[in-house]
XYZ file of C-alpha atoms in Angstrom:
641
model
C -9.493 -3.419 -10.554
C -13.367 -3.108 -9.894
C -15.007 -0.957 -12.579
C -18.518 -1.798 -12.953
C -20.079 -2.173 -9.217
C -18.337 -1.598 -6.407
C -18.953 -0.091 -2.831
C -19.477 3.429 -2.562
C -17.212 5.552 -0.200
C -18.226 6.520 3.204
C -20.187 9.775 2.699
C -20.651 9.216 -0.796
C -23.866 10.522 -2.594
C -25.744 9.891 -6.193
C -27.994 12.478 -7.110
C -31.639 11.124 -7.868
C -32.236 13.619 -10.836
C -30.215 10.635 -13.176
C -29.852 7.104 -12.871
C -26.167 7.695 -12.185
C -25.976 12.140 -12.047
C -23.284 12.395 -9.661
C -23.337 15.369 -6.957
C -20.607 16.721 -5.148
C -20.705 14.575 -1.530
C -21.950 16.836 1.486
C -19.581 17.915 3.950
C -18.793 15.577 6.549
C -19.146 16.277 10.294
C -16.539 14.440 13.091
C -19.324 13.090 14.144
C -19.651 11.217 11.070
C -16.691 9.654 10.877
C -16.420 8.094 14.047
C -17.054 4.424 14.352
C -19.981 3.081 16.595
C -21.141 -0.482 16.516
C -24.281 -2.194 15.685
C -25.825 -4.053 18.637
C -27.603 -6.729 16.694
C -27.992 -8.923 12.980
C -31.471 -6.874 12.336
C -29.783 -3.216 13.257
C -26.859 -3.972 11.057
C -29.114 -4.948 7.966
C -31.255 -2.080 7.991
C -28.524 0.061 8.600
C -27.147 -1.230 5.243
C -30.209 -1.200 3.151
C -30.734 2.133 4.050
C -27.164 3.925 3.253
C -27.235 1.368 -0.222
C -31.204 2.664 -1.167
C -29.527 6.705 -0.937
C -27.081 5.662 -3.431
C -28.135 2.450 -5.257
C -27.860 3.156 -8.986
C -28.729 1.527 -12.450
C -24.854 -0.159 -12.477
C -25.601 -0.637 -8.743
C -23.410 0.743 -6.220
C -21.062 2.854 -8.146
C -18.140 3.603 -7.061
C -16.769 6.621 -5.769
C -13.460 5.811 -4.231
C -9.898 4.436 -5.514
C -8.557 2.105 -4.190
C -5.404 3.571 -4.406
C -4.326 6.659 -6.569
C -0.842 7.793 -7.704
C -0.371 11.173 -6.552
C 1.661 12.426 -10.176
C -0.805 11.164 -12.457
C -3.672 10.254 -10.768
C -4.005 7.060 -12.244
C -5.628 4.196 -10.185
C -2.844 1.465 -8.397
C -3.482 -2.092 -8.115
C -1.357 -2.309 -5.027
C -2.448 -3.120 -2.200
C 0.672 -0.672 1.125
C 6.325 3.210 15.350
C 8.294 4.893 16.278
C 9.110 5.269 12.550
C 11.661 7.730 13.689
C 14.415 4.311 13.903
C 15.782 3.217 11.012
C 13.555 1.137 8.641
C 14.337 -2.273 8.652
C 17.461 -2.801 6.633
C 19.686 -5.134 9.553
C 18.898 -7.380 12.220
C 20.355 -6.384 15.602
C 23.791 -8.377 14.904
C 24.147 -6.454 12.330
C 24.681 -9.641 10.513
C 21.928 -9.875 7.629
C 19.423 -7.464 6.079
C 15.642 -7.506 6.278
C 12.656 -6.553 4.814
C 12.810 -2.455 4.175
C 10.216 -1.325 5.920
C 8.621 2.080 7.216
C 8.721 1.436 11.003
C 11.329 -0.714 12.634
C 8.408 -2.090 15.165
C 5.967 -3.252 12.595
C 7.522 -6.202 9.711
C 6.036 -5.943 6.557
C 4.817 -8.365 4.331
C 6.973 -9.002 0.758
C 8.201 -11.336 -1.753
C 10.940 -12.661 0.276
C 12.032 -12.887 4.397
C 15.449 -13.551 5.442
C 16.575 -14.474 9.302
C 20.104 -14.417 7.922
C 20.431 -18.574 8.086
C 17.914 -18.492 5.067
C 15.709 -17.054 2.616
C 12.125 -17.515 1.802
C 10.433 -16.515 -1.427
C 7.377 -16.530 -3.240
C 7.681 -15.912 -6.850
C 6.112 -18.004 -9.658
C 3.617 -19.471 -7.386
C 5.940 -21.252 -5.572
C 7.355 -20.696 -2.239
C 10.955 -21.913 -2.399
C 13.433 -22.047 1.125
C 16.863 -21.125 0.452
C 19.700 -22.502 2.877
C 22.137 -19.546 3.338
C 25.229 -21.650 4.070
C 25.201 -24.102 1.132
C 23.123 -21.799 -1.257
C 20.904 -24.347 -2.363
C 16.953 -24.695 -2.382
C 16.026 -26.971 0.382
C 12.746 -27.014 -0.235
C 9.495 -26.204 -2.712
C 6.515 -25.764 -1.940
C 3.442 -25.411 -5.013
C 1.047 -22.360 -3.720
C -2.353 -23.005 -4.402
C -4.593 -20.505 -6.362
C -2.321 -19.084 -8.449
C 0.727 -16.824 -7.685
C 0.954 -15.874 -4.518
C 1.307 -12.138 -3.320
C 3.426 -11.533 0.335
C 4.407 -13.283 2.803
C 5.268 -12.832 6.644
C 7.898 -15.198 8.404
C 8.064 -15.669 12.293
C 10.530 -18.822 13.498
C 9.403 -21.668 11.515
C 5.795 -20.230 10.022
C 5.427 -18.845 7.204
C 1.520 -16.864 6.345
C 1.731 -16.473 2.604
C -1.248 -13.986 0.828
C -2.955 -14.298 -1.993
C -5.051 -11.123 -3.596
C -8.273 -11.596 -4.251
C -10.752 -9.449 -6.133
C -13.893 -7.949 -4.613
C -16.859 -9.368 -5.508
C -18.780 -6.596 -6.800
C -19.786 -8.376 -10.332
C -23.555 -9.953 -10.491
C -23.700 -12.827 -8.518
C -24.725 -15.872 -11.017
C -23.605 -18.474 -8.958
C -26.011 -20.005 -6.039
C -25.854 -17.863 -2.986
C -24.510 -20.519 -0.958
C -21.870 -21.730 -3.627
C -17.983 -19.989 -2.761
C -16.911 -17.474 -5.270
C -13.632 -17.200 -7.427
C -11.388 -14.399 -6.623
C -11.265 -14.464 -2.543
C -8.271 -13.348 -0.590
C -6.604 -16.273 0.284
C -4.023 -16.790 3.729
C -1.954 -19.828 3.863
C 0.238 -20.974 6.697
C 3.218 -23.293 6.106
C 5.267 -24.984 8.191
C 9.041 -24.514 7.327
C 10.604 -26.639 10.065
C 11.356 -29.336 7.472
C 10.268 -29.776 4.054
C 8.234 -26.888 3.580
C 3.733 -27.952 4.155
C 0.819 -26.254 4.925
C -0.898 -26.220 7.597
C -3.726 -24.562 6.543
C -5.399 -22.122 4.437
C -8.496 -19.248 5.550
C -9.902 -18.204 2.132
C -12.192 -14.877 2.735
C -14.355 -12.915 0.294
C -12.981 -9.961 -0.866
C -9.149 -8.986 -1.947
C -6.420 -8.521 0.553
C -5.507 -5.545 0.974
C -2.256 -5.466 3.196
C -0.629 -6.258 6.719
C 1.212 -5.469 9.452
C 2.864 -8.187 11.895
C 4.154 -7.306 15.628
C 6.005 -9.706 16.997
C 4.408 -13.075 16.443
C 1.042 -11.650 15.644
C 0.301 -10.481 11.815
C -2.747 -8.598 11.727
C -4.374 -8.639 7.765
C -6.771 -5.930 6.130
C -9.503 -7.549 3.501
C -11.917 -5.820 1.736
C -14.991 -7.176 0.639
C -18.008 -5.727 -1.003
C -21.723 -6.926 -0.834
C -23.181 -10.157 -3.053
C -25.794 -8.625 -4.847
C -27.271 -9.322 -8.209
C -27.665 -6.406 -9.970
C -29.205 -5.784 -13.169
C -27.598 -3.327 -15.621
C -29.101 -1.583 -19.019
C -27.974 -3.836 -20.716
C -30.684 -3.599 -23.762
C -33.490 -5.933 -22.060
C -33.847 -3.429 -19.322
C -33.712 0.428 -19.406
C -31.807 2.736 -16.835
C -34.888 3.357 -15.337
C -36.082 -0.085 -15.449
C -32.898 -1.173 -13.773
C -32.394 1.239 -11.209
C -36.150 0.488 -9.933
C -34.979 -3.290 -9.976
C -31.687 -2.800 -8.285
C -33.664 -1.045 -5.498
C -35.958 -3.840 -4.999
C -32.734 -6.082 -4.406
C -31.329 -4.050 -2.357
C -34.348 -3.455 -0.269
C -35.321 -7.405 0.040
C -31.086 -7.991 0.663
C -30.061 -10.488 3.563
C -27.299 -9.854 6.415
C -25.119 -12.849 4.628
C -25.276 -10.882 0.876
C -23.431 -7.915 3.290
C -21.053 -9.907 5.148
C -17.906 -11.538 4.018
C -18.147 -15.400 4.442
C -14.826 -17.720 5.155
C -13.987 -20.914 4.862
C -11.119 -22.134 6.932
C -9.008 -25.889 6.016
C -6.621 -27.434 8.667
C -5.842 -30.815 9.721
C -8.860 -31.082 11.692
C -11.253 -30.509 8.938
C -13.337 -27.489 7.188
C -15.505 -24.825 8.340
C -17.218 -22.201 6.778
C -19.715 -19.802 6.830
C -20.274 -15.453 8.033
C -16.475 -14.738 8.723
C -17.766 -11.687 11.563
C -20.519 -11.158 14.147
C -22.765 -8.224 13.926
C -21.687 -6.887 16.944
C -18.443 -6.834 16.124
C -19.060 -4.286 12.917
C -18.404 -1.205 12.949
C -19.536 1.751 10.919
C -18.979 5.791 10.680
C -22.354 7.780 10.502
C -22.681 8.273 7.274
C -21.407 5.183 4.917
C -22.744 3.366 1.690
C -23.189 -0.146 2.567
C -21.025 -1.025 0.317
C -17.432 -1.259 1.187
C -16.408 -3.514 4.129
C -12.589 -3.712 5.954
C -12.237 -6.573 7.985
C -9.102 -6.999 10.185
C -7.544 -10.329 10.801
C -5.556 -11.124 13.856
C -3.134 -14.347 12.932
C -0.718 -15.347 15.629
C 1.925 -17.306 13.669
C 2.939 -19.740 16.140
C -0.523 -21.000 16.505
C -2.737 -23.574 14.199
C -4.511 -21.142 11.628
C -8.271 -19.662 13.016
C -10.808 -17.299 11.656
C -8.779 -14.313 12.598
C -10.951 -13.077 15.363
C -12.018 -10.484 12.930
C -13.162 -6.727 13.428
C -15.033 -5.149 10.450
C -15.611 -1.608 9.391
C -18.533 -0.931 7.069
C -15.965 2.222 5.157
C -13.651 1.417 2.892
C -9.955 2.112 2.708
C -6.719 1.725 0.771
C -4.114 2.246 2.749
C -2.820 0.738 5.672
C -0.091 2.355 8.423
C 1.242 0.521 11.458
C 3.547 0.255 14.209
C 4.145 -1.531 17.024
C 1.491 0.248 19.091
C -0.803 1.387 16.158
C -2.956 0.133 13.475
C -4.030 2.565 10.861
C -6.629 2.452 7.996
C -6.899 5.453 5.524
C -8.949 5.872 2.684
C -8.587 8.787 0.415
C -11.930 9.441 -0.986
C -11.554 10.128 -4.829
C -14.684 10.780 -6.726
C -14.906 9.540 -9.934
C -16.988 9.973 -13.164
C -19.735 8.541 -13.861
C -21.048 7.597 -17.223
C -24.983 8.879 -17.834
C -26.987 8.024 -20.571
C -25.785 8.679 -23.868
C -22.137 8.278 -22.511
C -21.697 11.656 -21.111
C -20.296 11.816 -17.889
C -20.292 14.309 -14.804
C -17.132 15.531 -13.769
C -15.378 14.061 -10.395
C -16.143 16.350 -6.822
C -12.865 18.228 -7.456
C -11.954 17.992 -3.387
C -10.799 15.098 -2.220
C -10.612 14.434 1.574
C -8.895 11.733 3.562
C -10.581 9.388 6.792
C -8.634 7.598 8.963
C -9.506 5.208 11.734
C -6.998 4.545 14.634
C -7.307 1.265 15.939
C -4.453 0.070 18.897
C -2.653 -3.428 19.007
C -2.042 -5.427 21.675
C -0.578 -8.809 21.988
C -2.428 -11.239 19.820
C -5.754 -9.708 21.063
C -7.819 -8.159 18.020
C -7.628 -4.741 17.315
C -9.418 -2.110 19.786
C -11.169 1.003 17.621
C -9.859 3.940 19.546
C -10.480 7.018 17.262
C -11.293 8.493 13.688
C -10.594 11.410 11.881
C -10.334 13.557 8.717
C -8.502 15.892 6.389
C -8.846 17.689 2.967
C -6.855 15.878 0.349
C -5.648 13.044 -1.271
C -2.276 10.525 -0.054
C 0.505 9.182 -1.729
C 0.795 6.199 0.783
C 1.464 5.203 3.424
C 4.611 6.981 4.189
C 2.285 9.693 3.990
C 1.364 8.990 7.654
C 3.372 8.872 11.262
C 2.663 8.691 14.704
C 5.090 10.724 17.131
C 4.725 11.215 20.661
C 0.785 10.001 20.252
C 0.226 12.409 17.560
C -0.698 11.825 13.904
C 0.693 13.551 11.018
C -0.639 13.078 7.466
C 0.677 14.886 3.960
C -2.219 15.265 1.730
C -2.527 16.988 -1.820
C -5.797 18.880 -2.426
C -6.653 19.486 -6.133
C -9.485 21.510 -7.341
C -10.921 20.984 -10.234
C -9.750 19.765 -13.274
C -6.022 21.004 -14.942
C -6.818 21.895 -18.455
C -3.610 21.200 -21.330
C -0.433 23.673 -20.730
C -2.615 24.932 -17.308
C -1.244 24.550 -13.997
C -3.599 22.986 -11.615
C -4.941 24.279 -8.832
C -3.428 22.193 -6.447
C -1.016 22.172 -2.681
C 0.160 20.521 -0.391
C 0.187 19.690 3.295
C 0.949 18.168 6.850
C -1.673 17.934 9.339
C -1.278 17.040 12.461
C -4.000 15.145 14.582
C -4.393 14.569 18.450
C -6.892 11.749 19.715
C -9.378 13.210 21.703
C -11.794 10.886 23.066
C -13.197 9.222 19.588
C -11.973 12.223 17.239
C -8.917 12.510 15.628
C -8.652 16.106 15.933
C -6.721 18.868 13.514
C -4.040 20.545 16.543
C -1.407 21.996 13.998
C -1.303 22.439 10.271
C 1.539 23.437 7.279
C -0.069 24.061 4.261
C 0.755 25.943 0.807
C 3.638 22.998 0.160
C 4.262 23.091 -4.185
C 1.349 25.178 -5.335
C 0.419 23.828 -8.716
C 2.051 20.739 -8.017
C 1.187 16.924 -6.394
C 3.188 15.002 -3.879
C 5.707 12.437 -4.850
C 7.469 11.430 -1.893
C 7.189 11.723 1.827
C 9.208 10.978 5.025
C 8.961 11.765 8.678
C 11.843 11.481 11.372
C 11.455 12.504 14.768
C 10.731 16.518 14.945
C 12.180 16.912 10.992
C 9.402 16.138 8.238
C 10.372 15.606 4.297
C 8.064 16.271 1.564
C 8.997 16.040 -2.410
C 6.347 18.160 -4.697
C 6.816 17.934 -8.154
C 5.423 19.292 -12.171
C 8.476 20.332 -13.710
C 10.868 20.743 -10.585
C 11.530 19.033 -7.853
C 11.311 20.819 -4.341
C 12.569 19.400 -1.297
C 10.922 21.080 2.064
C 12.319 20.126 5.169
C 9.545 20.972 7.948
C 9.707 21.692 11.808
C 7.787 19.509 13.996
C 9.059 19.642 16.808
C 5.631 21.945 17.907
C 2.638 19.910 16.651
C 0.421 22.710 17.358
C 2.507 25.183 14.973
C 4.402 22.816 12.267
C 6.600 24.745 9.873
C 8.405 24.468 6.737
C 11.934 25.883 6.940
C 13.652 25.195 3.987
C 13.114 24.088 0.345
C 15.470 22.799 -2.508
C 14.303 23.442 -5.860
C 16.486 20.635 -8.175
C 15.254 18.890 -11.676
C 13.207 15.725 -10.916
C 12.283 14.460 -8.275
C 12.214 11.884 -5.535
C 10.012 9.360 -4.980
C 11.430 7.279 -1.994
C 13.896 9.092 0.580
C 15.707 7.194 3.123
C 17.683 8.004 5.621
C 22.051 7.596 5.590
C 23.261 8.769 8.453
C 23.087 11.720 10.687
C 22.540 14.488 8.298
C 21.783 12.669 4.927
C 19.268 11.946 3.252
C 18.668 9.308 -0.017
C 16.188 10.313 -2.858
C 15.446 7.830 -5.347
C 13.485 8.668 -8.490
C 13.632 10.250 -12.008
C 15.682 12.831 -13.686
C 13.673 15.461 -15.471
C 13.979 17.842 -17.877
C 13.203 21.985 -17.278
C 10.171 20.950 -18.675
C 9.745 17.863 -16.111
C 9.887 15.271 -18.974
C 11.430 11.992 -17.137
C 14.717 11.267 -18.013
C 15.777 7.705 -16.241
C 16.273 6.768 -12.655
C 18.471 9.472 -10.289
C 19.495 8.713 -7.523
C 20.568 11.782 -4.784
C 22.383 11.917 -2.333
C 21.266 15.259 0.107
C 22.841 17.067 3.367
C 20.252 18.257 5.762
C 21.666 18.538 8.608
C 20.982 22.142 8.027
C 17.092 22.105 7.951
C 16.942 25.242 6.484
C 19.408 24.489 3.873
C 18.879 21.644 2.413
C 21.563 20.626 -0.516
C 22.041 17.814 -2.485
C 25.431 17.020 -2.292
C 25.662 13.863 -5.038
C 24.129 12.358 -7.522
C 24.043 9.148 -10.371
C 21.744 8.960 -12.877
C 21.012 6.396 -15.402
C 19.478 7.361 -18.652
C 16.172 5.612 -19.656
C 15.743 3.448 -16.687
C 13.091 3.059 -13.794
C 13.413 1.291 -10.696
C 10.613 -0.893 -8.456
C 12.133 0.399 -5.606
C 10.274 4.258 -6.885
C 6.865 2.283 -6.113
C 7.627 -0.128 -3.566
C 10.188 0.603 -0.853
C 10.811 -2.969 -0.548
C 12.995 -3.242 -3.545
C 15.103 -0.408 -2.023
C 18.381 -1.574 -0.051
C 20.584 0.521 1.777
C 23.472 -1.731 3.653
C 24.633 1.271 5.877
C 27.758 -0.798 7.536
C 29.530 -0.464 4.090
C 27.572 2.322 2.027
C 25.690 -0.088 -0.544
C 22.996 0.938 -1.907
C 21.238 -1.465 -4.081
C 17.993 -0.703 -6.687
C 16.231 -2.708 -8.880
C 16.458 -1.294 -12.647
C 14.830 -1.998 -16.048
C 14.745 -0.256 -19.404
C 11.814 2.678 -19.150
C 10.264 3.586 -22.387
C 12.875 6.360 -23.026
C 15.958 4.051 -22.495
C 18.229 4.763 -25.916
C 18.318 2.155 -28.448
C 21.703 0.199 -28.070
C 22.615 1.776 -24.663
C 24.755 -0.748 -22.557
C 24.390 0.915 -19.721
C 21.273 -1.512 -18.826
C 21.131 -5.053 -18.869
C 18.959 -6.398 -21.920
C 16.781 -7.590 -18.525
C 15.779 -5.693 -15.470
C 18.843 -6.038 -13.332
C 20.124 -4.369 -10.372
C 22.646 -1.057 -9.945
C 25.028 -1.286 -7.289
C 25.912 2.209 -6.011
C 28.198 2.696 -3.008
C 27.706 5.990 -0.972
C 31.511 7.238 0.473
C 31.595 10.669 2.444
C 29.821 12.972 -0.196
C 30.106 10.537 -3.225
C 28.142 8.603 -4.845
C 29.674 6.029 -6.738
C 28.816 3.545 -9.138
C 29.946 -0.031 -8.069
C 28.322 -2.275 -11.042
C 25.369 -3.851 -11.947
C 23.984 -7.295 -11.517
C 22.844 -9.239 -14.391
C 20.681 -12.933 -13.857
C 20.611 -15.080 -16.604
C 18.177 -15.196 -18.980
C 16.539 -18.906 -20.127
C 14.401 -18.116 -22.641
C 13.094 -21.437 -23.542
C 11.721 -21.499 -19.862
C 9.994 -18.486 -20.189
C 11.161 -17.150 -16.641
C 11.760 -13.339 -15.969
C 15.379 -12.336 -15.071
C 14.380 -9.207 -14.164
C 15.858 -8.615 -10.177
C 13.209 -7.956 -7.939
C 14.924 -7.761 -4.689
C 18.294 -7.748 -2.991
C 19.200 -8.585 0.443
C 22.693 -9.465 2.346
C 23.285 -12.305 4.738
C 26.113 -14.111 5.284
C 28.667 -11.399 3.913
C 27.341 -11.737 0.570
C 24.635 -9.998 -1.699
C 21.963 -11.824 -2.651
C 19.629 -10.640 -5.558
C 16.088 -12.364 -6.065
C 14.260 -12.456 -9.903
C 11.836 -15.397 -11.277
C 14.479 -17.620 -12.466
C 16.775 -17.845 -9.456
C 19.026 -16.669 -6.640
C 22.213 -14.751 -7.574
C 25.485 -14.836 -4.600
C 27.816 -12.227 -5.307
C 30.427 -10.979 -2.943
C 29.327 -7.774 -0.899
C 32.590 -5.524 -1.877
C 33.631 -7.046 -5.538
C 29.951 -8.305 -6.522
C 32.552 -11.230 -7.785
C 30.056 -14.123 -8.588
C 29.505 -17.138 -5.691
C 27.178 -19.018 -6.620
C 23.671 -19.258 -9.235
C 20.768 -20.819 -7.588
C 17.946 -21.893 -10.125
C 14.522 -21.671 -9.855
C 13.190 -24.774 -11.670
């Protein structure tokens, strides 16, 4: 995570009466968030000297915005991210094998491991290993370069694996022409025999996450400028270094603002600026700091630039569907230290932009509107298109929650309309948990779900059926809360998250099973907890498996730092709980153990769990783990080596 310079948020301000006083940002017009392009190399750089000179600082750009913040504690994330009314993708259309969980059933999802029911594909320990479903045996290894990889994306026999970088927003001591460490790097592989690459794009900045159509992955980097900035760092005073850091930025170049690629394939190397100047974008108010560039990577063809399309904004989360690309960024202020270590409080009220882009083919994306709302997001289940509208759940916090007070806080859906350029506000629900933050979210068809949370846990179902006049119509108050919720069936609904006390102390992983096929009466119906524990699948939806034809429900689970001493109820490493969902029930089924080889220093914990050829499969560090679907009788131990 960036801490010392990094871009500052669009609309972000620094007061002048401190080297880094921090005043609350001014309120930002429509107008100002919608996109418009630069026409040429000379527009583009004065455009970003001048938002950088408002805001340049003696740490440089500071920044403003998080790249990603968790709604309960505010804490900063280092994760990077359709008709979303179908089912997310648990099954292929045979029914036959599960696939990557996912919020819309039109838009794939990168993750540690693809399966096309024949085999499986993974990337964990730096290696990317292809798994032969039949004999249950690695058929081939593949060494990643530049350390562990992150996701991949499968389509056929390609394979584009990613690899987070980091921004580049420390002091540039290198030669301006020499490549950085910490780039995003893409590699494509071919898997139609022993698994090789093909070749690899490495772009500067960190990746930040992607959506693939089809064929066609389309992948969200963010960079930050390549500026040397001086810092008080003893030799230089706060004064001295802000005037400095001015200078820079006023005698800058258009390449220290644009990311730079360089691109390896059989036919050779290229490198150089990854994007035109006509091709970026910016709102009109921005920093000249932050940069999103989208990639557009058909998989079936040899590896390119991307065609890429930059915004000068930044953004953290990313929302797509097979129509749709989405990039939100929910503008968190933070402190910022002063001289003699004090600090000025955050701007207590958050707000959320949002650029619409639309997908087509393997063309690059087309800008089509932008828009904004007060508040923060959890993620990006936190947004869904419906019938060409936009609805977003937000929390808006004021201020700053002393100990033992309640903070000032709600929630609430908004509902957008694209007119012209401008994501407009057409319908709005708000006063959802007063005094509390959002911890889950889900949207399906006309019914919306949203799971507030401090010390209880309530469940509104909402009305959308009129975007113009959204509703909440019911509410379940219950201990804990949810964190993921996934549809079962007509009528239910899964939460996955943490027990709680009265006094919303977390108590281990719960799992809940609700009826609302009344909307106004929401009830959970169900329930299995297990004391001490916390699941991946409460942060990352891909962990989460839900095999519908026979009622499994599989979660990753480890010991949280509550778990009992001696309790056997957990594996001594993260394994997996196997819970089977009957009627009204649910039941526990067992849970799945890997082994643990200690003198190879692998992690056993289970990261994911899929089903293909009848059986369960369940994914950790040191292997591949075959148990039957209805006994979870062991088949087979594949070993990573």
């Amino acid at each position: 995570m960036t801490t010392v310079v990094a871009g500052v948020l669009a609309g972000g301000a620094v007061s002048a009466s401190g080297p880094l006083a921090q005043t609350s940002p001014p309120a930002m017009s429509d107008a100002a968030v919608r996109l418009v392009a630069y026409d040429s190399c000379p527009a583009a750089l004065t455009g970003f000297r001048d938002a950088a000179s408002a805001v340049v600082s003696a740490y440089g750009l500071a920044q403003q915005g998080r790249p990603g913040i968790d709604a309960r504690t505010g804490a900063e994330l280092n994760t990077p991210g359709a008709v979303e009314d179908r089912s997310s993708g648990q099954k292929s259309a045979d029914q036959g094998f599960s696939t990557t969980n996912r919020h819309e059933a039109g838009a794939d999802e990168p993750d540690l491991v693809k399966n096309d029911g024949k085999r499986l594909v993974s990337i964990v320990g730096g290696k990317l290993r292809v798994i032969d479903v039949a004999s249950a045996k690695v058929t081939g290894t593949l060494e990643l370069p530049d350390g562990p990889a992150t996701q991949l994306l499968t389509h056929g026999d390609r394979a584009l694996v990613m690899t987070s970088g980091v921004s580049l927003a420390q002091p540039r001591v290198a030669p301006r022409e020499d490549w950085p460490t910490g780039s995003a790097k893409l590699v494509l592989v071919d898997l139609s025999g022993a698994p090789k690459i093909l070749g690899s794009l490495d772009v500067d900045g960190s990746y930040v996450d992607a959506r693939q159509v089809g064929g066609v992955a389309r992948v969200v980097v963010r960079s930050m400028p390549r500026l040397p900035f001086a810092y008080p760092d003893g030799t230089l005073s706060a004064e001295q270094a802000l005037r400095r850091n001015q200078d820079i930025v006023r005698d800058s170049a258009i390449g220290d603002w644009l990311p730079r690629y360089r691109l390896s394939t059989s036919d050779g190397e290229s490198s150089g600026q990854l994007v035109d100047c006509a091709k970026v974008s910016h709102p009109g108010k921005f920093s000249g700091g932050s940069m999103l560039t989208v990639l557009t990577l058909p998989l079936d063809k040899p590896l390119g630039k991307g065609d890429p399309v930059t915004v000068a904004a930044d953004g953290n989360t990313v929302y797509g569907n097979e129509k749709s690309l989405y990039v939100a960024d929910d503008q968190w202020p933070r402190a910022v230290p002063l001289r003699g270590g004090a600090e000025v409080a955050p701007q207590p009220e958050p707000r959320t932009q949002v650029h619409q882009f639309s997908v087509d083919g393997s063309a690059p994306p087309k800008y089509l509107a932008s828009g904004q709302v007060p508040g923060a997001l959890l993620n990006q289940y936190s947004l869904s298109e419906h019938n060409g509208n936009l609805r977003i759940a937000t929390t808006l916090t004021r201020g700053t929650a002393q100990p033992r007070q309640v903070p000032d806080s709600q929630s609430a859906v908004t509902v957008l309309a694209r007119q012209g350029d401008k994501l407009a506000e057409i319908g709005k629900v708000d006063g959802l948990g007063k005094g509390e933050r959002i911890y889950a979210v889900r949207f399906f068809g006309d019914t919306g779900y949203v799971v507030t949370f401090r010390q209880t846990d309530p469940l509104y179902t909402l009305d959308l059926s009129d975007p113009r006049r959204p509703r909440a119509v019911g509410e379940l108050k219950i201990t804990g809360y949810s964190a993921y919720l996934h549809r079962a069936g007509d009528g239910r609904l899964i939460g996955v998250g943490q027990e709680a006390s009265d006094q919303g102390r977390t108590l281990g992983t719960q799992v809940s099973l609700f009826d609302v096929a009344d909307r106004a009466n929401p009830r959970r119906i169900a329930q299995h907890h297990l004391p001490g524990a916390f699941s991946e699948a409460e942060f990352d939806p891909h962990a989460f498996l839900y095999w519908e034809q026979s009622g499994l429900l599989v979660l990753p689970v480890s010991r949280g730092w509550a778990a009992p001493r001696g309790d056997r109820a957990l594996p001594p490493a993260g394994g997996a709980l196997v819970l089977r969902l009957s009627g009204g029930t649910v039941a526990e089924v067992g849970q799945v153990a890997h082994p643990q080889d200690r003198s190879a220093g692998s992690d056993a914990s289970v990261r994911r769990s899929l089903v293909a050829a009848g059986s369960l499969w369940t994914l950790s560090a040191s292997g591949v783990k075959r148990q039957d679907l209805n006994s979870l009788a062991d088949q087979s131990w594949i070993p990573f080596t």
